[in-house]
PDB file of C-alpha atoms in Angstrom:
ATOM      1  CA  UNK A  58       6.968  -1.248  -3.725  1.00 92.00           C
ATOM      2  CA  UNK A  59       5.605   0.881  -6.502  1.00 92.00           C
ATOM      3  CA  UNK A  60       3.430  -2.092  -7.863  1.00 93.00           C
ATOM      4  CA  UNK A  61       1.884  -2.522  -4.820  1.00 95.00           C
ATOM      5  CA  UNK A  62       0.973   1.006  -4.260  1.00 96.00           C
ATOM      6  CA  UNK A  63      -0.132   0.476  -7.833  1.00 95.00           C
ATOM      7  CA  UNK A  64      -1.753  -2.506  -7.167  1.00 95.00           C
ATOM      8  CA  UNK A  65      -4.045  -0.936  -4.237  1.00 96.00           C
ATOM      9  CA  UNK A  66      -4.735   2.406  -6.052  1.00 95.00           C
ATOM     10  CA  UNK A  67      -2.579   4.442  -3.698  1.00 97.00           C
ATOM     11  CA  UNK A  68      -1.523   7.746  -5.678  1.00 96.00           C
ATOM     12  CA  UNK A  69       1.976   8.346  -3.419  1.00 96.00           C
ATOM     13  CA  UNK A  70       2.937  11.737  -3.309  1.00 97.00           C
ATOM     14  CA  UNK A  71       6.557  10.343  -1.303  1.00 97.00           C
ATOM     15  CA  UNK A  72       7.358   6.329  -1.695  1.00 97.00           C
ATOM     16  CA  UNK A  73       9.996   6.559   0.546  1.00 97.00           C
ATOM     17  CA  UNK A  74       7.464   6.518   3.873  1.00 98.00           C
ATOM     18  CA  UNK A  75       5.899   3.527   2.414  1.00 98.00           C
ATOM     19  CA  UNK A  76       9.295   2.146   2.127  1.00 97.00           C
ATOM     20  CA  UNK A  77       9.561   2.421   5.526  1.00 98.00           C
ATOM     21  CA  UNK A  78       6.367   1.193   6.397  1.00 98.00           C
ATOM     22  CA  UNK A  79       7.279  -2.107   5.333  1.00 98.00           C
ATOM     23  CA  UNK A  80      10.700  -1.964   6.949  1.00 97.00           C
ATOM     24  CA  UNK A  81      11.037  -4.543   9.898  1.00 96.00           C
ATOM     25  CA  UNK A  82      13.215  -3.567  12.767  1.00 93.00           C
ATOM     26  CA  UNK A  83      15.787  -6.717  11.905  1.00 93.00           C
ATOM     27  CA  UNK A  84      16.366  -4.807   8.310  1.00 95.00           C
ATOM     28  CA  UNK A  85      16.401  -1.592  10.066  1.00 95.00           C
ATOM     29  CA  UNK A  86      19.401  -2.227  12.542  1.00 93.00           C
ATOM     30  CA  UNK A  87      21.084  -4.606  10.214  1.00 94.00           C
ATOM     31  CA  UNK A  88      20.875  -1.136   7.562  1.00 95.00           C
ATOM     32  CA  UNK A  89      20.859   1.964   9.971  1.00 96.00           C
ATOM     33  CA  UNK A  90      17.211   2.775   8.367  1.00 97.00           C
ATOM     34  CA  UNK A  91      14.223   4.077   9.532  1.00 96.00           C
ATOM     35  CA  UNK A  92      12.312   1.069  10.871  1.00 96.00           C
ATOM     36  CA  UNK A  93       8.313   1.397  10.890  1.00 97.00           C
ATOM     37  CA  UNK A  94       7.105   1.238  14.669  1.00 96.00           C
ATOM     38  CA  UNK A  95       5.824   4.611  14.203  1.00 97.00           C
ATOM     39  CA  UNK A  96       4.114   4.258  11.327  1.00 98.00           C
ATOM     40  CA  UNK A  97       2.338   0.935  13.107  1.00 97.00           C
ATOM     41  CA  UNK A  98       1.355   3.362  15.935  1.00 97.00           C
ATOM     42  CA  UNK A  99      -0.127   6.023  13.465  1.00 98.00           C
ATOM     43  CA  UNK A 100      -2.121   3.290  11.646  1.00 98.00           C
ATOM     44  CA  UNK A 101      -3.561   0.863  14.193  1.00 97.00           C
ATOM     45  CA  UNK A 102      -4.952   4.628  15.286  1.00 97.00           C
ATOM     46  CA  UNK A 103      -6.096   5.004  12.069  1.00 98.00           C
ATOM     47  CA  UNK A 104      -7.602   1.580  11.157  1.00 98.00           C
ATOM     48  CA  UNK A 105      -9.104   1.666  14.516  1.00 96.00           C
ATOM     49  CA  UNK A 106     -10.743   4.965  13.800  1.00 97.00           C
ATOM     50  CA  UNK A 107     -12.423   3.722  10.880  1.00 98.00           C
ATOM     51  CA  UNK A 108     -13.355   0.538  11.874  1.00 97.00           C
ATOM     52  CA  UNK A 109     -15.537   1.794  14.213  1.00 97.00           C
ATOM     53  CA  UNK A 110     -17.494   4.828  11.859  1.00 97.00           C
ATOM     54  CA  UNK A 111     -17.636   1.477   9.651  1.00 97.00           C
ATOM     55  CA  UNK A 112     -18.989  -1.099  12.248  1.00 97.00           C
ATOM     56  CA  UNK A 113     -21.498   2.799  13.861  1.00 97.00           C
ATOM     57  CA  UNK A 114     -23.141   2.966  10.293  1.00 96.00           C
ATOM     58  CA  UNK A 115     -23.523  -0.618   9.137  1.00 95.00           C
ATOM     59  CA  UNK A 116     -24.360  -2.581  12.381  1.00 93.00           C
ATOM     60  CA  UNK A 117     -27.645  -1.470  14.466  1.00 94.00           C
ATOM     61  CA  UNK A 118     -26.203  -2.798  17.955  1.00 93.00           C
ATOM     62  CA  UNK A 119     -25.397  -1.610  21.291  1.00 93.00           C
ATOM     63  CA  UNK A 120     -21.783  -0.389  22.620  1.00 92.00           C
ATOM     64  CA  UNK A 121     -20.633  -3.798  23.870  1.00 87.00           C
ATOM     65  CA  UNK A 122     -21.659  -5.796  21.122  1.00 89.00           C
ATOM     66  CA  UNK A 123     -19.925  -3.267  18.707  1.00 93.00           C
ATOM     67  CA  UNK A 124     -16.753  -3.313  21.059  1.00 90.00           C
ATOM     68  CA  UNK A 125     -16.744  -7.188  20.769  1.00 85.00           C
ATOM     69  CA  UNK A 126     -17.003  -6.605  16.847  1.00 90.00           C
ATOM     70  CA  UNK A 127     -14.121  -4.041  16.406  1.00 93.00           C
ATOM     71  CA  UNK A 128     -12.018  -6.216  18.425  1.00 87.00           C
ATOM     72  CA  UNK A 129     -12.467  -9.134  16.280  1.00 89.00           C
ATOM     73  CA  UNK A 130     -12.030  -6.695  12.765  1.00 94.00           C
ATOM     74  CA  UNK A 131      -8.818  -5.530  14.197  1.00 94.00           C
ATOM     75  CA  UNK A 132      -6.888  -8.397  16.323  1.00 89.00           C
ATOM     76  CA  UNK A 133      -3.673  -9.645  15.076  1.00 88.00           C
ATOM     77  CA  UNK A 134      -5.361 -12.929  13.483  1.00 88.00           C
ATOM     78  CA  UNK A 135      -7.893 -10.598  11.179  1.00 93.00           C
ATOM     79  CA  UNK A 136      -4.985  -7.995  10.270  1.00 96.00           C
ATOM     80  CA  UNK A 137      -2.793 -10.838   8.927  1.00 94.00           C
ATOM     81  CA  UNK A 138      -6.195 -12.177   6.700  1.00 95.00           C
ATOM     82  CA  UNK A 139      -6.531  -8.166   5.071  1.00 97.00           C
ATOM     83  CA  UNK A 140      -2.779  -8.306   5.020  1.00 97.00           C
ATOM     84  CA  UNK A 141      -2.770 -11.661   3.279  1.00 95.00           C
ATOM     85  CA  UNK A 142      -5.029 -10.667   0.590  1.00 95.00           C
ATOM     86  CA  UNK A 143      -2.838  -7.958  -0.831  1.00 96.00           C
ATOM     87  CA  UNK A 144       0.506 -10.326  -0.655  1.00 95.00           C
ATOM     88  CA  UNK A 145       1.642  -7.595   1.526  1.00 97.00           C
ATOM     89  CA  UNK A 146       4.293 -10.240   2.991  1.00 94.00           C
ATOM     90  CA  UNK A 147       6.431 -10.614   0.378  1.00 93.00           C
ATOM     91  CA  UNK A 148       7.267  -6.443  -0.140  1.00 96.00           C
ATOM     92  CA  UNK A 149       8.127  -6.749   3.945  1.00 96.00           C
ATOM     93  CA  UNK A 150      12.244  -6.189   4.518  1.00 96.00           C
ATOM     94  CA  UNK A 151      13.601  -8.349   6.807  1.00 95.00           C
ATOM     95  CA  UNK A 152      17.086  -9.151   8.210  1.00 93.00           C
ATOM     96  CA  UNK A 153      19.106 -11.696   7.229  1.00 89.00           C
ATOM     97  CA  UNK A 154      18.217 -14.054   9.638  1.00 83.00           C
ATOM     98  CA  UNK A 155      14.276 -12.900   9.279  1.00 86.00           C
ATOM     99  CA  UNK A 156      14.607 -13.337   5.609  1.00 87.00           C
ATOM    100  CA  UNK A 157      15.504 -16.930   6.640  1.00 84.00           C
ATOM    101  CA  UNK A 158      12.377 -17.732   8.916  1.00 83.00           C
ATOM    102  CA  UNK A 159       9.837 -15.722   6.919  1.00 86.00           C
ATOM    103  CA  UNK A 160       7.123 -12.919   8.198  1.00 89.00           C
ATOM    104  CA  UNK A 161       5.388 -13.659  11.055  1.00 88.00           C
ATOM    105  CA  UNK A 162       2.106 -13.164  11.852  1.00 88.00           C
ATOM    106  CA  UNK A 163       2.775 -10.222  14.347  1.00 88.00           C
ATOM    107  CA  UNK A 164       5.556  -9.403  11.321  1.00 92.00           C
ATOM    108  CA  UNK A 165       2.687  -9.382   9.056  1.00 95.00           C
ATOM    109  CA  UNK A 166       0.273  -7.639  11.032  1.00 95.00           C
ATOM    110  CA  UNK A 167       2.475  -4.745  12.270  1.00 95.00           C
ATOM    111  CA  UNK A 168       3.649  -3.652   8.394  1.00 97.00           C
ATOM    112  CA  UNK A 169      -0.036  -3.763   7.586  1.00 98.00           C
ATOM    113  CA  UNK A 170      -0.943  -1.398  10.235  1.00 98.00           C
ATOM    114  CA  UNK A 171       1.993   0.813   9.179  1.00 98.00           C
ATOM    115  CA  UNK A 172       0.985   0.725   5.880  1.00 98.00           C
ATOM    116  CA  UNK A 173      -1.835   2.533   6.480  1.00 98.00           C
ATOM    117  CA  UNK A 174      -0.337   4.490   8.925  1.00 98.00           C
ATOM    118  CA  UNK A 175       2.224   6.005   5.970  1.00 98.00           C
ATOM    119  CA  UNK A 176      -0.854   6.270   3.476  1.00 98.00           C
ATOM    120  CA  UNK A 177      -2.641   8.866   6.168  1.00 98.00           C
ATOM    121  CA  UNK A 178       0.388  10.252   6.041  1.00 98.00           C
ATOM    122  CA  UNK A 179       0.917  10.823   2.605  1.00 98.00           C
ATOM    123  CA  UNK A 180      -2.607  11.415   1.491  1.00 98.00           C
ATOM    124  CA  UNK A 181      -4.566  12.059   4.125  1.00 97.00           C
ATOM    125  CA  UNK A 182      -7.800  10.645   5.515  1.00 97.00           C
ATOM    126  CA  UNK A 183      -9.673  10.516   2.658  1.00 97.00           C
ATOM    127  CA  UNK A 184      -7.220   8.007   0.563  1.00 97.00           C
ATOM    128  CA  UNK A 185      -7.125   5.930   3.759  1.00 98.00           C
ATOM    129  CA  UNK A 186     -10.397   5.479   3.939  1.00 97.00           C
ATOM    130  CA  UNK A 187     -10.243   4.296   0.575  1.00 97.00           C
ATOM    131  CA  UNK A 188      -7.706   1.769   1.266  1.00 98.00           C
ATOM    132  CA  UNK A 189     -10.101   0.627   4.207  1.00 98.00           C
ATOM    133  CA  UNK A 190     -12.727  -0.098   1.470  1.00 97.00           C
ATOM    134  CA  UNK A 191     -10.253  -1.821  -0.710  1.00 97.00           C
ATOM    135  CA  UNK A 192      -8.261  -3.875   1.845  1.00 97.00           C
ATOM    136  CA  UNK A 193     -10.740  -4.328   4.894  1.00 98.00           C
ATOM    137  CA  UNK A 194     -14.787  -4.258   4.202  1.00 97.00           C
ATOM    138  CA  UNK A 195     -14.502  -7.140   1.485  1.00 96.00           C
ATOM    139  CA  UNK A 196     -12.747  -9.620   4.004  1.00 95.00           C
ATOM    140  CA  UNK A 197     -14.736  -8.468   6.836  1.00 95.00           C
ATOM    141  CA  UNK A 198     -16.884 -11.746   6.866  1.00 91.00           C
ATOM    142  CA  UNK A 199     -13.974 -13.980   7.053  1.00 90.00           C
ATOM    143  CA  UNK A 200     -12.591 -12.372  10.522  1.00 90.00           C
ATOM    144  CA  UNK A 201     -15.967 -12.557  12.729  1.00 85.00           C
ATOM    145  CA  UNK A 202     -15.380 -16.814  13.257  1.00 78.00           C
ATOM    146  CA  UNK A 203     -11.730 -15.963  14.424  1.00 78.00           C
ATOM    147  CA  UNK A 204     -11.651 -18.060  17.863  1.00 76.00           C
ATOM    148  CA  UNK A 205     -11.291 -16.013  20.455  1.00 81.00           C
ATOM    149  CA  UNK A 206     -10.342 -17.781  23.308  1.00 87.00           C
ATOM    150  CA  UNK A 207     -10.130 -14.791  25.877  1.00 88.00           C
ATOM    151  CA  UNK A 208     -13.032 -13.722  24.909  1.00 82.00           C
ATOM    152  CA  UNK A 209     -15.189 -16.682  25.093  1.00 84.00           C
ATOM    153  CA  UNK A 210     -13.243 -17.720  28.666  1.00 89.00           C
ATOM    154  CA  UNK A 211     -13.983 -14.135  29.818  1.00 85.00           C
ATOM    155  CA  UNK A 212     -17.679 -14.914  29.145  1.00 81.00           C
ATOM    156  CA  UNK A 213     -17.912 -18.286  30.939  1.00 85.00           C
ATOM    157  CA  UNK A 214     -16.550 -17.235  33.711  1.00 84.00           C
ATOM    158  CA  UNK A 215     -18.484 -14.308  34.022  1.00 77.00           C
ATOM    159  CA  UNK A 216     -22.004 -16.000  33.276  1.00 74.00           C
ATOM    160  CA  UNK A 217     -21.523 -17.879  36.762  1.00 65.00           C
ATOM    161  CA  UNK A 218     -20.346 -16.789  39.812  1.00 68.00           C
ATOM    162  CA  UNK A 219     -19.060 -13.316  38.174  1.00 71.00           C
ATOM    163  CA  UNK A 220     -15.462 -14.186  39.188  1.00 82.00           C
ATOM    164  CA  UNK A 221     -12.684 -12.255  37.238  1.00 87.00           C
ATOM    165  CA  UNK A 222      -9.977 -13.456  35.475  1.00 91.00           C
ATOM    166  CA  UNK A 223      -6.332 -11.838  34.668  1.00 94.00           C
ATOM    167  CA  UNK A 224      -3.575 -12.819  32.687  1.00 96.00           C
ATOM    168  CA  UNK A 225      -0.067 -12.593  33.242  1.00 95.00           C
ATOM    169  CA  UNK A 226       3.326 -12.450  31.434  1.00 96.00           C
ATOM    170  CA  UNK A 227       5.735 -15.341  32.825  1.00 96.00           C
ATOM    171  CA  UNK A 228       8.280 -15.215  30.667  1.00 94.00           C
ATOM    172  CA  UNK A 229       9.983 -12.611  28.077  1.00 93.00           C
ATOM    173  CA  UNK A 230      12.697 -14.254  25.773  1.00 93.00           C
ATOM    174  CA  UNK A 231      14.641 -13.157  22.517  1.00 88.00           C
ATOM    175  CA  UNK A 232      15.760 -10.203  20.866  1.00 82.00           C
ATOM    176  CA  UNK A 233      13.438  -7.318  20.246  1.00 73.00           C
ATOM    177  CA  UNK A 234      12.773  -8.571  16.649  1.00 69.00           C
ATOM    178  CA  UNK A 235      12.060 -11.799  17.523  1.00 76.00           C
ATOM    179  CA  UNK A 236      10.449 -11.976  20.846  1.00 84.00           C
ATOM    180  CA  UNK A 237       8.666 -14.809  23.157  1.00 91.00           C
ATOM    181  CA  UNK A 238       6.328 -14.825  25.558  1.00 95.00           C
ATOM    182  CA  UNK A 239       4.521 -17.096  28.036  1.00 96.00           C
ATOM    183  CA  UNK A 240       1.622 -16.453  29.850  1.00 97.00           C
ATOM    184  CA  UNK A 241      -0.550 -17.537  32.482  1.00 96.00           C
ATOM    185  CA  UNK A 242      -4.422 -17.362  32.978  1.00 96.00           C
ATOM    186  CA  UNK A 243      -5.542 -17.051  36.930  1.00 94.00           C
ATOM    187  CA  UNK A 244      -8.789 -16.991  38.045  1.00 91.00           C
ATOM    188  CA  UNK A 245      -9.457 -14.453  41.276  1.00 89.00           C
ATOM    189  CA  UNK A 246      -5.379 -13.929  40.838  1.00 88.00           C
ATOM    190  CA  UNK A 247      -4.537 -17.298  42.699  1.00 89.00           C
ATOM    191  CA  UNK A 248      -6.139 -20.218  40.383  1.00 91.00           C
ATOM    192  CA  UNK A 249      -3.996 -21.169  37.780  1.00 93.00           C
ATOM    193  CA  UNK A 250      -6.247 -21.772  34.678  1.00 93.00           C
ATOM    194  CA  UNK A 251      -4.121 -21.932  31.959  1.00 94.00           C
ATOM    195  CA  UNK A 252      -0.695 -21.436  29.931  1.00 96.00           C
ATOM    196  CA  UNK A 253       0.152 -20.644  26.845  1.00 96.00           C
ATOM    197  CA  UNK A 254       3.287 -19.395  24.707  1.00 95.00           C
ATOM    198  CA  UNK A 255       3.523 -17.124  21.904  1.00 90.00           C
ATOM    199  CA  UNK A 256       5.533 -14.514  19.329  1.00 84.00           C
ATOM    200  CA  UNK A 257       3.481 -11.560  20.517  1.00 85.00           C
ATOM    201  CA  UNK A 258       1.883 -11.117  24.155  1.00 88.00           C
ATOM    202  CA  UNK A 259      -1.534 -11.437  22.682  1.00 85.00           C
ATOM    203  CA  UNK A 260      -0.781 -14.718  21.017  1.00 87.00           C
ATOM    204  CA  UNK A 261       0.701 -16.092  24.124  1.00 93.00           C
ATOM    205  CA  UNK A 262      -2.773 -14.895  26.173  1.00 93.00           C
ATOM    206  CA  UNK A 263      -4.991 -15.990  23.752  1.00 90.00           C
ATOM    207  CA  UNK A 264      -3.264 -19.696  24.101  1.00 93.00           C
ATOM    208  CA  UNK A 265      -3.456 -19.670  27.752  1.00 95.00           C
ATOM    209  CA  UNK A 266      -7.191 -19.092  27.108  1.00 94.00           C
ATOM    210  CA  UNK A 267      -7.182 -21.916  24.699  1.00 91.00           C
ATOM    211  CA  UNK A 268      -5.371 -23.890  27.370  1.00 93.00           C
ATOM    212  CA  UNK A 269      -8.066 -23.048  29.975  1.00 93.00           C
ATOM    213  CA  UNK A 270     -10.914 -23.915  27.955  1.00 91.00           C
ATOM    214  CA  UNK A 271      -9.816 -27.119  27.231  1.00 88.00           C
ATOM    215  CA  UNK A 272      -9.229 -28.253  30.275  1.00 84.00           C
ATOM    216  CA  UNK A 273     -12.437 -26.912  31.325  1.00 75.00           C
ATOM    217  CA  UNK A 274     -14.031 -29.214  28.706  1.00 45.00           C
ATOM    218  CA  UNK A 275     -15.951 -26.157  27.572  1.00 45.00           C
ATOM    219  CA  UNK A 276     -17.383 -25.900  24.466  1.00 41.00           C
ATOM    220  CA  UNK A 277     -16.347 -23.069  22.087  1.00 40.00           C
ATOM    221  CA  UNK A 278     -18.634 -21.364  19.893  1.00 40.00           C
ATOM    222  CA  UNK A 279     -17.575 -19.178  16.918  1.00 37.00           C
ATOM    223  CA  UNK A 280     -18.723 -15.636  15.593  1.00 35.00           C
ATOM    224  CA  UNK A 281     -20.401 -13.193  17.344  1.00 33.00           C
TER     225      UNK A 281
END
């Protein structure tokens, strides 16, 4: 832990809530610890927060088009990229069986967010929004082609006949620390368009997208 803090410039006033920050609920109940939901909650707050005074100052569009760009910077896919970077995976504490598998993506994601989540508070806002400029701006180009499926299906639908589309959670399956989820894409609530499965609701919705658009034969187009 300490040569990561080291590693990102983080002057920790108390390690142990950056212990906990990368302490996955299977380590947590296997251990009686503090596990770091809390700390995810605090900083996907925080990075959201930032993210958009970033995206405010730096890109001269209006509110949707900055909406669309924050949720790009801060979906699951582009937290795992900033995460990545770092090698924040291998300081995450897993349970046995975890340990096993590896991190996850959602895993991966979720100790990221807490990590910044413990650094606000530690430090405060000021050495978060250092660790923003460290960990975030510099990969910012990679994470504007992620696909977004829902997105792009959202916008083909409504470019026609401005029908709406909803998706919905089928199926729930596995222990908290390991869940699974399937979901369906309906058009007008009736028309099935799509399914798709995943570790994290989001993954499983942005599959049923994927689904939808291929069987639509539609083309997809990446970036903003």
């Amino acid at each position: 832990m300490k040569a990561l803090l080291e590693k990102l410039d983080i002057a920790y006033k108390d390690i142990s809530i950056y212990e906990v920050a990368l302490t996955h609920a299977s380590f947590a109940n296997e251990n009686h610890v503090d596990k770091n939901e809390r700390l995810e909650f605090l900083g996907d707050a925080v990075i959201q927060l930032l993210m958009s005074g970033y995206l405010f100052k730096e890109i001269d569009e209006d509110e949707g088009t900055l909406t669309k760009r924050r949720a790009q910077a801060v979906r699951e896919e582009a937290l795992v990229i900033y995460a990545n970077a770092i090698g924040l995976s291998t300081h995450i504490k897993l349970g046995k069986g975890e340990t096993q598998k590896g991190a996850n993506d959602a895993m991966i994601a979720d100790a990221f967010e807490a990590l910044f989540g413990a650094t606000f508070l530690d430090l405060g806002f000021s050495a978060v929004k250092k660790l923003f400029q460290k960990c975030i701006v510099p990969h910012l180009h990679r994470v504007w082609n992620i696909k977004d499926y829902k997105s792009t299906l959202q916008e083909i639908i409504q470019s026609g006949d401005k029908r709406n589309i909803s998706y919905h959670i089928l199926k729930e399956t596995g222990p908290s620390h390991d869940k699974h989820f399937e979901a369906v894409v309906k058009l007008d609530q009736t028309i099935i368009l799509g399914f798709g499965k995943g570790k994290t609701k989001k993954e499983a919705e942005q599959n049923a997208a994927k689904e939808a658009l291929k069987k639509g034969n539609y083309d997809f187009k990446e970036g903003v």
